[in-house]
mmCIF file of C-alpha atoms in Angstrom:
data_model
loop_
_atom_site.group_PDB
_atom_site.id
_atom_site.type_symbol
_atom_site.label_atom_id
_atom_site.label_comp_id
_atom_site.label_asym_id
_atom_site.label_seq_id
_atom_site.Cartn_x
_atom_site.Cartn_y
_atom_site.Cartn_z
ATOM 1 C CA UNK N 5 -3.540 3.513 -11.426
ATOM 2 C CA UNK N 6 -1.385 3.307 -14.526
ATOM 3 C CA UNK N 7 -1.111 -0.052 -16.284
ATOM 4 C CA UNK N 8 0.972 -0.928 -19.322
ATOM 5 C CA UNK N 9 0.765 -4.512 -20.519
ATOM 6 C CA UNK N 10 2.818 -6.124 -23.287
ATOM 7 C CA UNK N 11 3.652 -2.842 -25.007
ATOM 8 C CA UNK N 12 5.512 -3.175 -28.280
ATOM 9 C CA UNK N 13 6.560 -0.111 -30.255
ATOM 10 C CA UNK N 14 8.888 -0.227 -33.243
ATOM 11 C CA UNK N 15 10.459 2.575 -35.260
ATOM 12 C CA UNK N 16 11.864 1.478 -38.621
ATOM 13 C CA UNK N 17 12.359 -2.025 -37.293
ATOM 14 C CA UNK N 18 13.945 -0.931 -34.006
ATOM 15 C CA UNK N 19 12.036 -2.067 -30.895
ATOM 16 C CA UNK N 20 11.889 0.950 -28.584
ATOM 17 C CA UNK N 21 9.519 -0.999 -26.331
ATOM 18 C CA UNK N 22 9.587 -4.774 -26.366
ATOM 19 C CA UNK N 23 6.820 -6.354 -24.287
ATOM 20 C CA UNK N 24 6.987 -3.523 -21.752
ATOM 21 C CA UNK N 25 5.030 -3.956 -18.501
ATOM 22 C CA UNK N 26 4.426 -1.356 -15.797
ATOM 23 C CA UNK N 27 2.071 -0.838 -12.853
ATOM 24 C CA UNK N 28 1.969 2.513 -11.062
ATOM 25 C CA UNK N 29 -0.236 2.366 -7.937
ATOM 26 C CA UNK N 30 -2.752 5.163 -7.419
ATOM 27 C CA UNK N 31 -1.462 7.846 -5.070
ATOM 28 C CA UNK N 32 2.186 6.819 -5.453
ATOM 29 C CA UNK N 33 5.285 8.689 -6.616
ATOM 30 C CA UNK N 34 6.900 6.292 -9.065
ATOM 31 C CA UNK N 35 10.430 6.756 -10.357
ATOM 32 C CA UNK N 36 11.175 5.385 -13.828
ATOM 33 C CA UNK N 37 14.912 4.866 -14.259
ATOM 34 C CA UNK N 38 17.105 3.462 -16.991
ATOM 35 C CA UNK N 39 20.059 4.301 -19.252
ATOM 36 C CA UNK N 40 19.765 6.590 -22.266
ATOM 37 C CA UNK N 41 17.800 4.944 -25.065
ATOM 38 C CA UNK N 42 16.098 2.467 -22.730
ATOM 39 C CA UNK N 43 12.587 3.604 -23.725
ATOM 40 C CA UNK N 44 11.595 6.003 -20.928
ATOM 41 C CA UNK N 45 10.431 8.858 -23.177
ATOM 42 C CA UNK N 46 8.672 6.415 -25.508
ATOM 43 C CA UNK N 47 6.474 5.015 -22.737
ATOM 44 C CA UNK N 48 5.754 8.534 -21.482
ATOM 45 C CA UNK N 49 4.538 9.467 -24.972
ATOM 46 C CA UNK N 50 2.217 6.446 -24.868
ATOM 47 C CA UNK N 51 0.836 7.521 -21.487
ATOM 48 C CA UNK N 52 0.177 10.995 -22.899
ATOM 49 C CA UNK N 53 -1.567 9.570 -25.965
ATOM 50 C CA UNK N 54 1.060 10.998 -28.323
ATOM 51 C CA UNK N 55 2.037 7.535 -29.584
ATOM 52 C CA UNK N 56 -0.096 4.469 -30.192
ATOM 53 C CA UNK N 57 1.414 1.106 -29.314
ATOM 54 C CA UNK N 58 1.836 -1.520 -32.037
ATOM 55 C CA UNK N 59 0.457 -4.075 -29.584
ATOM 56 C CA UNK N 60 -0.424 -4.280 -25.905
ATOM 57 C CA UNK N 61 -2.595 -2.022 -23.730
ATOM 58 C CA UNK N 62 -2.009 1.290 -21.955
ATOM 59 C CA UNK N 63 -4.634 2.222 -19.362
ATOM 60 C CA UNK N 64 -5.070 4.895 -16.715
ATOM 61 C CA UNK N 65 -7.767 4.280 -14.105
ATOM 62 C CA UNK N 66 -9.050 1.406 -16.230
ATOM 63 C CA UNK N 67 -9.484 3.515 -19.383
ATOM 64 C CA UNK N 68 -7.453 3.221 -22.590
ATOM 65 C CA UNK N 69 -5.349 6.307 -23.212
ATOM 66 C CA UNK N 70 -5.326 6.482 -27.005
ATOM 67 C CA UNK N 71 -7.869 8.994 -28.399
ATOM 68 C CA UNK N 72 -9.434 9.498 -24.956
ATOM 69 C CA UNK N 73 -9.894 13.271 -24.801
ATOM 70 C CA UNK N 74 -11.715 13.257 -21.458
ATOM 71 C CA UNK N 75 -8.944 11.258 -19.787
ATOM 72 C CA UNK N 76 -6.235 13.511 -21.200
ATOM 73 C CA UNK N 77 -7.753 16.481 -19.356
ATOM 74 C CA UNK N 78 -6.818 14.710 -16.104
ATOM 75 C CA UNK N 79 -3.339 13.565 -17.177
ATOM 76 C CA UNK N 80 -0.733 16.307 -17.536
ATOM 77 C CA UNK N 81 2.974 16.264 -18.277
ATOM 78 C CA UNK N 82 5.938 18.558 -17.684
ATOM 79 C CA UNK N 83 9.114 17.844 -19.618
ATOM 80 C CA UNK N 84 12.249 19.716 -20.544
ATOM 81 C CA UNK N 85 10.629 20.892 -23.779
ATOM 82 C CA UNK N 86 7.405 22.272 -22.239
ATOM 83 C CA UNK N 87 5.625 24.336 -24.889
ATOM 84 C CA UNK N 88 4.301 27.885 -24.538
ATOM 85 C CA UNK N 89 3.273 30.529 -27.065
ATOM 86 C CA UNK N 90 6.357 32.747 -27.558
ATOM 87 C CA UNK N 91 4.496 36.049 -27.181
ATOM 88 C CA UNK N 92 2.429 34.981 -24.149
ATOM 89 C CA UNK N 93 2.935 36.095 -20.567
ATOM 90 C CA UNK N 94 2.375 33.738 -17.639
ATOM 91 C CA UNK N 95 -1.015 35.358 -17.063
ATOM 92 C CA UNK N 96 -2.062 34.832 -20.689
ATOM 93 C CA UNK N 97 -0.996 31.181 -20.561
ATOM 94 C CA UNK N 98 -3.075 30.790 -17.401
ATOM 95 C CA UNK N 99 -6.166 32.056 -19.238
ATOM 96 C CA UNK N 100 -5.478 29.575 -22.048
ATOM 97 C CA UNK N 101 -5.133 26.661 -19.610
ATOM 98 C CA UNK N 102 -8.280 27.775 -17.786
ATOM 99 C CA UNK N 103 -10.206 27.630 -21.067
ATOM 100 C CA UNK N 104 -8.857 24.166 -21.909
ATOM 101 C CA UNK N 105 -8.978 22.322 -18.580
ATOM 102 C CA UNK N 106 -12.324 22.254 -16.708
ATOM 103 C CA UNK N 107 -10.637 21.464 -13.394
ATOM 104 C CA UNK N 108 -8.385 24.527 -13.526
ATOM 105 C CA UNK N 109 -8.486 26.124 -10.071
ATOM 106 C CA UNK N 110 -7.941 29.891 -10.143
ATOM 107 C CA UNK N 111 -7.607 30.062 -6.354
ATOM 108 C CA UNK N 112 -4.856 27.434 -6.487
ATOM 109 C CA UNK N 113 -3.156 29.341 -9.289
ATOM 110 C CA UNK N 114 -3.018 32.525 -7.202
ATOM 111 C CA UNK N 115 -1.757 30.648 -4.144
ATOM 112 C CA UNK N 116 1.033 29.006 -6.139
ATOM 113 C CA UNK N 117 1.983 32.414 -7.532
ATOM 114 C CA UNK N 118 2.703 33.637 -3.999
ATOM 115 C CA UNK N 119 4.965 30.641 -3.385
ATOM 116 C CA UNK N 120 6.842 30.751 -6.698
ATOM 117 C CA UNK N 121 7.129 34.547 -7.180
ATOM 118 C CA UNK N 122 6.475 34.514 -10.941
ATOM 119 C CA UNK N 123 6.227 37.744 -12.942
ATOM 120 C CA UNK N 124 2.713 37.621 -14.423
ATOM 121 C CA UNK N 125 3.121 40.277 -17.098
ATOM 122 C CA UNK N 126 6.522 39.330 -18.478
ATOM 123 C CA UNK N 127 6.725 37.273 -21.662
ATOM 124 C CA UNK N 128 7.666 33.703 -20.797
ATOM 125 C CA UNK N 129 10.297 33.566 -23.542
ATOM 126 C CA UNK N 130 12.219 36.284 -21.714
ATOM 127 C CA UNK N 131 12.394 34.301 -18.487
ATOM 128 C CA UNK N 132 15.297 32.103 -17.416
ATOM 129 C CA UNK N 133 15.067 28.329 -17.845
ATOM 130 C CA UNK N 134 14.342 27.912 -14.147
ATOM 131 C CA UNK N 135 11.574 30.531 -14.202
ATOM 132 C CA UNK N 136 9.999 28.909 -17.272
ATOM 133 C CA UNK N 137 9.933 25.604 -15.402
ATOM 134 C CA UNK N 138 8.246 27.322 -12.449
ATOM 135 C CA UNK N 139 5.587 28.721 -14.787
ATOM 136 C CA UNK N 140 4.990 25.201 -16.117
ATOM 137 C CA UNK N 141 4.564 23.751 -12.633
ATOM 138 C CA UNK N 142 2.234 26.557 -11.596
ATOM 139 C CA UNK N 143 -0.025 26.089 -14.617
ATOM 140 C CA UNK N 144 -0.083 22.295 -14.580
ATOM 141 C CA UNK N 145 -0.653 21.943 -10.831
ATOM 142 C CA UNK N 146 -3.467 24.504 -11.048
ATOM 143 C CA UNK N 147 -5.249 22.111 -13.427
ATOM 144 C CA UNK N 148 -5.579 19.707 -10.467
ATOM 145 C CA UNK N 149 -4.383 16.652 -12.424
ATOM 146 C CA UNK N 150 -5.158 13.130 -11.247
ATOM 147 C CA UNK N 151 -1.997 11.893 -12.942
ATOM 148 C CA UNK N 152 1.148 14.010 -13.236
ATOM 149 C CA UNK N 153 3.980 12.840 -15.506
ATOM 150 C CA UNK N 154 7.366 14.498 -15.058
ATOM 151 C CA UNK N 155 10.228 13.978 -17.509
ATOM 152 C CA UNK N 156 13.466 15.489 -16.146
ATOM 153 C CA UNK N 157 11.246 17.921 -14.229
ATOM 154 C CA UNK N 158 13.663 19.819 -11.991
ATOM 155 C CA UNK N 159 16.375 20.638 -14.523
ATOM 156 C CA UNK N 160 17.127 24.369 -14.352
ATOM 157 C CA UNK N 161 15.719 24.926 -10.861
ATOM 158 C CA UNK N 162 17.929 26.012 -7.990
ATOM 159 C CA UNK N 163 18.104 23.685 -4.932
ATOM 160 C CA UNK N 164 15.685 25.768 -2.838
ATOM 161 C CA UNK N 165 13.060 25.878 -5.587
ATOM 162 C CA UNK N 166 13.509 22.141 -6.283
ATOM 163 C CA UNK N 167 12.643 21.438 -2.663
ATOM 164 C CA UNK N 168 9.688 23.809 -2.792
ATOM 165 C CA UNK N 169 8.252 22.211 -5.929
ATOM 166 C CA UNK N 170 8.642 18.671 -4.624
ATOM 167 C CA UNK N 171 7.005 19.593 -1.310
ATOM 168 C CA UNK N 172 3.992 20.900 -3.239
ATOM 169 C CA UNK N 173 3.783 17.682 -5.262
ATOM 170 C CA UNK N 174 4.134 15.463 -2.183
ATOM 171 C CA UNK N 175 1.334 17.457 -0.536
ATOM 172 C CA UNK N 176 -0.931 16.927 -3.571
ATOM 173 C CA UNK N 177 -0.246 13.193 -3.484
ATOM 174 C CA UNK N 178 -1.169 13.043 0.200
ATOM 175 C CA UNK N 179 -4.250 15.260 -0.030
ATOM 176 C CA UNK N 180 -5.743 14.281 -3.399
ATOM 177 C CA UNK N 181 -4.246 10.836 -4.081
ATOM 178 C CA UNK N 182 -2.609 12.255 -7.217
ATOM 179 C CA UNK N 183 -0.437 9.698 -9.004
ATOM 180 C CA UNK N 184 3.008 10.876 -10.110
ATOM 181 C CA UNK N 185 5.388 9.256 -12.582
ATOM 182 C CA UNK N 186 8.883 10.765 -12.565
ATOM 183 C CA UNK N 187 11.586 10.006 -15.129
ATOM 184 C CA UNK N 188 14.944 11.509 -14.233
ATOM 185 C CA UNK N 189 18.670 10.871 -14.492
ATOM 186 C CA UNK N 190 19.112 12.382 -11.029
ATOM 187 C CA UNK N 191 18.775 9.228 -8.945
ATOM 188 C CA UNK N 192 19.409 11.052 -5.690
ATOM 189 C CA UNK N 193 16.365 13.245 -6.278
ATOM 190 C CA UNK N 194 14.233 10.217 -7.090
ATOM 191 C CA UNK N 195 15.444 8.524 -3.931
ATOM 192 C CA UNK N 196 14.237 11.502 -1.874
ATOM 193 C CA UNK N 197 10.689 11.533 -3.229
ATOM 194 C CA UNK N 198 9.727 8.171 -4.736
ATOM 195 C CA UNK N 199 8.033 5.280 -2.983
ATOM 196 C CA UNK N 200 8.110 2.939 -6.020
ATOM 197 C CA UNK N 201 10.781 2.430 -8.674
ATOM 198 C CA UNK N 202 10.738 0.773 -12.085
ATOM 199 C CA UNK N 203 13.945 -0.021 -13.948
ATOM 200 C CA UNK N 204 13.759 -0.153 -17.752
ATOM 201 C CA UNK N 205 16.476 -1.626 -19.987
ATOM 202 C CA UNK N 206 16.317 -2.155 -23.759
ATOM 203 C CA UNK N 207 12.574 -1.558 -23.892
ATOM 204 C CA UNK N 208 11.717 -3.994 -21.105
ATOM 205 C CA UNK N 209 10.865 -3.526 -17.446
ATOM 206 C CA UNK N 210 13.594 -5.467 -15.664
ATOM 207 C CA UNK N 211 12.640 -4.597 -12.091
ATOM 208 C CA UNK N 212 9.629 -2.950 -10.475
ATOM 209 C CA UNK N 213 9.314 -2.727 -6.697
ATOM 210 C CA UNK N 214 8.583 -0.450 -3.767
ATOM 211 C CA UNK N 215 11.778 1.494 -3.101
ATOM 212 C CA UNK N 216 12.298 -0.142 0.299
ATOM 213 C CA UNK N 217 12.104 -3.619 -1.271
ATOM 214 C CA UNK N 218 14.392 -2.686 -4.159
ATOM 215 C CA UNK N 219 17.214 -1.945 -1.773
ATOM 216 C CA UNK N 220 16.542 -5.030 0.325
ATOM 217 C CA UNK N 221 18.097 -7.506 -2.106
ATOM 218 C CA UNK N 222 21.492 -5.787 -2.350
ATOM 219 C CA UNK N 223 23.634 -5.059 0.715
ATOM 220 C CA UNK N 224 26.638 -2.803 1.166
ATOM 221 C CA UNK N 225 29.022 -3.665 3.987
ATOM 222 C CA UNK N 226 32.398 -2.570 5.288
ATOM 223 C CA UNK N 227 34.466 -5.293 6.853
ATOM 224 C CA UNK N 228 38.018 -5.955 8.085
ATOM 225 C CA UNK N 229 39.662 -9.248 8.984
ATOM 226 C CA UNK N 230 42.843 -10.190 10.828
ATOM 227 C CA UNK N 231 44.385 -11.050 7.475
ATOM 228 C CA UNK N 232 43.007 -10.779 3.916
ATOM 229 C CA UNK N 233 39.383 -11.292 2.893
ATOM 230 C CA UNK N 234 38.874 -15.082 3.244
ATOM 231 C CA UNK N 235 38.714 -16.769 -0.152
ATOM 232 C CA UNK N 236 36.148 -19.262 1.155
ATOM 233 C CA UNK N 237 33.874 -16.391 2.139
ATOM 234 C CA UNK N 238 34.308 -14.738 -1.273
ATOM 235 C CA UNK N 239 33.152 -17.968 -2.915
ATOM 236 C CA UNK N 240 30.207 -18.241 -0.539
ATOM 237 C CA UNK N 241 28.862 -14.712 -1.037
ATOM 238 C CA UNK N 242 27.379 -13.302 -4.241
ATOM 239 C CA UNK N 243 29.765 -10.338 -4.357
ATOM 240 C CA UNK N 244 28.966 -7.773 -7.055
ATOM 241 C CA UNK N 245 31.801 -5.392 -6.205
ATOM 242 C CA UNK N 246 34.745 -5.501 -3.785
ATOM 243 C CA UNK N 247 37.245 -2.744 -3.034
ATOM 244 C CA UNK N 248 39.820 -2.124 -0.327
ATOM 245 C CA UNK N 249 41.005 1.056 1.411
ATOM 246 C CA UNK N 250 43.717 0.400 3.937
ATOM 247 C CA UNK N 251 42.564 -2.641 5.875
ATOM 248 C CA UNK N 252 38.840 -1.998 5.239
ATOM 249 C CA UNK N 253 36.986 -3.863 2.493
ATOM 250 C CA UNK N 254 33.816 -2.384 1.001
ATOM 251 C CA UNK N 255 31.593 -5.047 -0.540
ATOM 252 C CA UNK N 256 28.357 -4.873 -2.515
ATOM 253 C CA UNK N 257 26.643 -8.225 -2.001
ATOM 254 C CA UNK N 258 23.433 -9.580 -3.473
ATOM 255 C CA UNK N 259 21.263 -11.530 -1.091
ATOM 256 C CA UNK N 260 19.378 -11.471 2.214
ATOM 257 C CA UNK N 261 20.862 -9.123 4.829
ATOM 258 C CA UNK N 262 20.565 -11.548 7.759
ATOM 259 C CA UNK N 263 22.123 -14.440 5.837
ATOM 260 C CA UNK N 264 25.017 -12.275 4.672
ATOM 261 C CA UNK N 265 25.653 -10.997 8.203
ATOM 262 C CA UNK N 266 25.621 -14.553 9.564
ATOM 263 C CA UNK N 267 28.054 -15.811 6.914
ATOM 264 C CA UNK N 268 30.491 -12.954 7.528
ATOM 265 C CA UNK N 269 30.236 -13.267 11.326
ATOM 266 C CA UNK N 270 31.357 -16.908 11.078
ATOM 267 C CA UNK N 271 34.789 -15.639 9.948
ATOM 268 C CA UNK N 272 35.156 -13.394 13.028
ATOM 269 C CA UNK N 273 35.749 -10.004 11.374
ATOM 270 C CA UNK N 274 37.458 -7.284 13.404
ATOM 271 C CA UNK N 275 35.076 -4.720 11.884
ATOM 272 C CA UNK N 276 31.658 -5.283 10.334
ATOM 273 C CA UNK N 277 29.281 -2.427 9.460
ATOM 274 C CA UNK N 278 26.275 -2.276 7.187
ATOM 275 C CA UNK N 279 26.295 0.877 5.037
ATOM 276 C CA UNK N 280 23.251 2.545 3.499
ATOM 277 C CA UNK N 281 22.900 1.693 -0.166
ATOM 278 C CA UNK N 282 21.974 4.475 -2.585
ATOM 279 C CA UNK N 283 19.523 4.111 -5.463
ATOM 280 C CA UNK N 284 22.408 4.953 -7.786
ATOM 281 C CA UNK N 285 24.343 1.925 -6.550
ATOM 282 C CA UNK N 286 21.307 -0.345 -6.930
ATOM 283 C CA UNK N 287 20.888 0.938 -10.481
ATOM 284 C CA UNK N 288 24.538 0.355 -11.355
ATOM 285 C CA UNK N 289 24.776 -3.170 -10.015
ATOM 286 C CA UNK N 290 21.370 -4.404 -11.167
ATOM 287 C CA UNK N 291 21.982 -3.219 -14.731
ATOM 288 C CA UNK N 292 25.564 -4.415 -14.516
ATOM 289 C CA UNK N 293 24.147 -7.883 -13.979
ATOM 290 C CA UNK N 294 22.218 -7.482 -17.214
ATOM 291 C CA UNK N 295 25.385 -6.804 -19.160
ATOM 292 C CA UNK N 296 25.193 -3.012 -19.083
ATOM 293 C CA UNK N 297 28.735 -1.617 -19.067
ATOM 294 C CA UNK N 298 29.447 0.373 -15.918
ATOM 295 C CA UNK N 299 33.170 -0.397 -15.926
ATOM 296 C CA UNK N 300 33.926 3.332 -16.181
ATOM 297 C CA UNK N 301 31.981 4.166 -13.028
ATOM 298 C CA UNK N 302 33.832 4.075 -9.721
ATOM 299 C CA UNK N 303 31.620 3.551 -6.667
#
């Protein structure tokens, strides 16, 4: 389990994290979402022990992260700036990782090589961005981490390889209770793999829930009435967004699904359908309620 409590981190007077709180259950795939500059990379650097908080605590499996060398051998990260020695081949990097991480599994490394089709003897710097990312996944997953932190992890991979990589990670979570924290701007990808979501805004955690619960408080419906949308109903419902195409209204409404359905039914709509809400829409309307400007986004 990952726990961050009351984290404050300032840079030249700017609060990158301001009382940040987070709980990532063991064996979960947790998506960390938020706008640019919200503090996502800063908290990841705390979890990796790269930064020390000004105040608060950061723990993994009940142990403080800062200056904990033994813990860091079980917590690995892949980001868009994954480092490798420029002259090294994938095979040479594997030998380096094997010497550094006691849990490195050579059998797993060979098995992943068959799935990812990586050229062992070619210098990594000569590989494409997608192939470099595959090398990173192969090495890190061969270390058998207990906690895997992914910062924009699938950038550069083609759709087939993205699916392959995520299937491997999901399998590790199921088989070994590995905990995964994923930070990505691709909300559709997070929606496909995550079971928990945390939403960060201006250095604070503003919402943290299982994905199924996160969607439960905001409903998307399509409805048509004999005439226009009743003004009394508009006043009754907590409507976050309302648009009209032809005679059909699409409404994003905050509140309990059963209550909303009952209120709308009382006005005898000709059409009433509940539409699946995407994580992207939840993100837009929750942060919109916090004053984040999404006026330029059309849903």
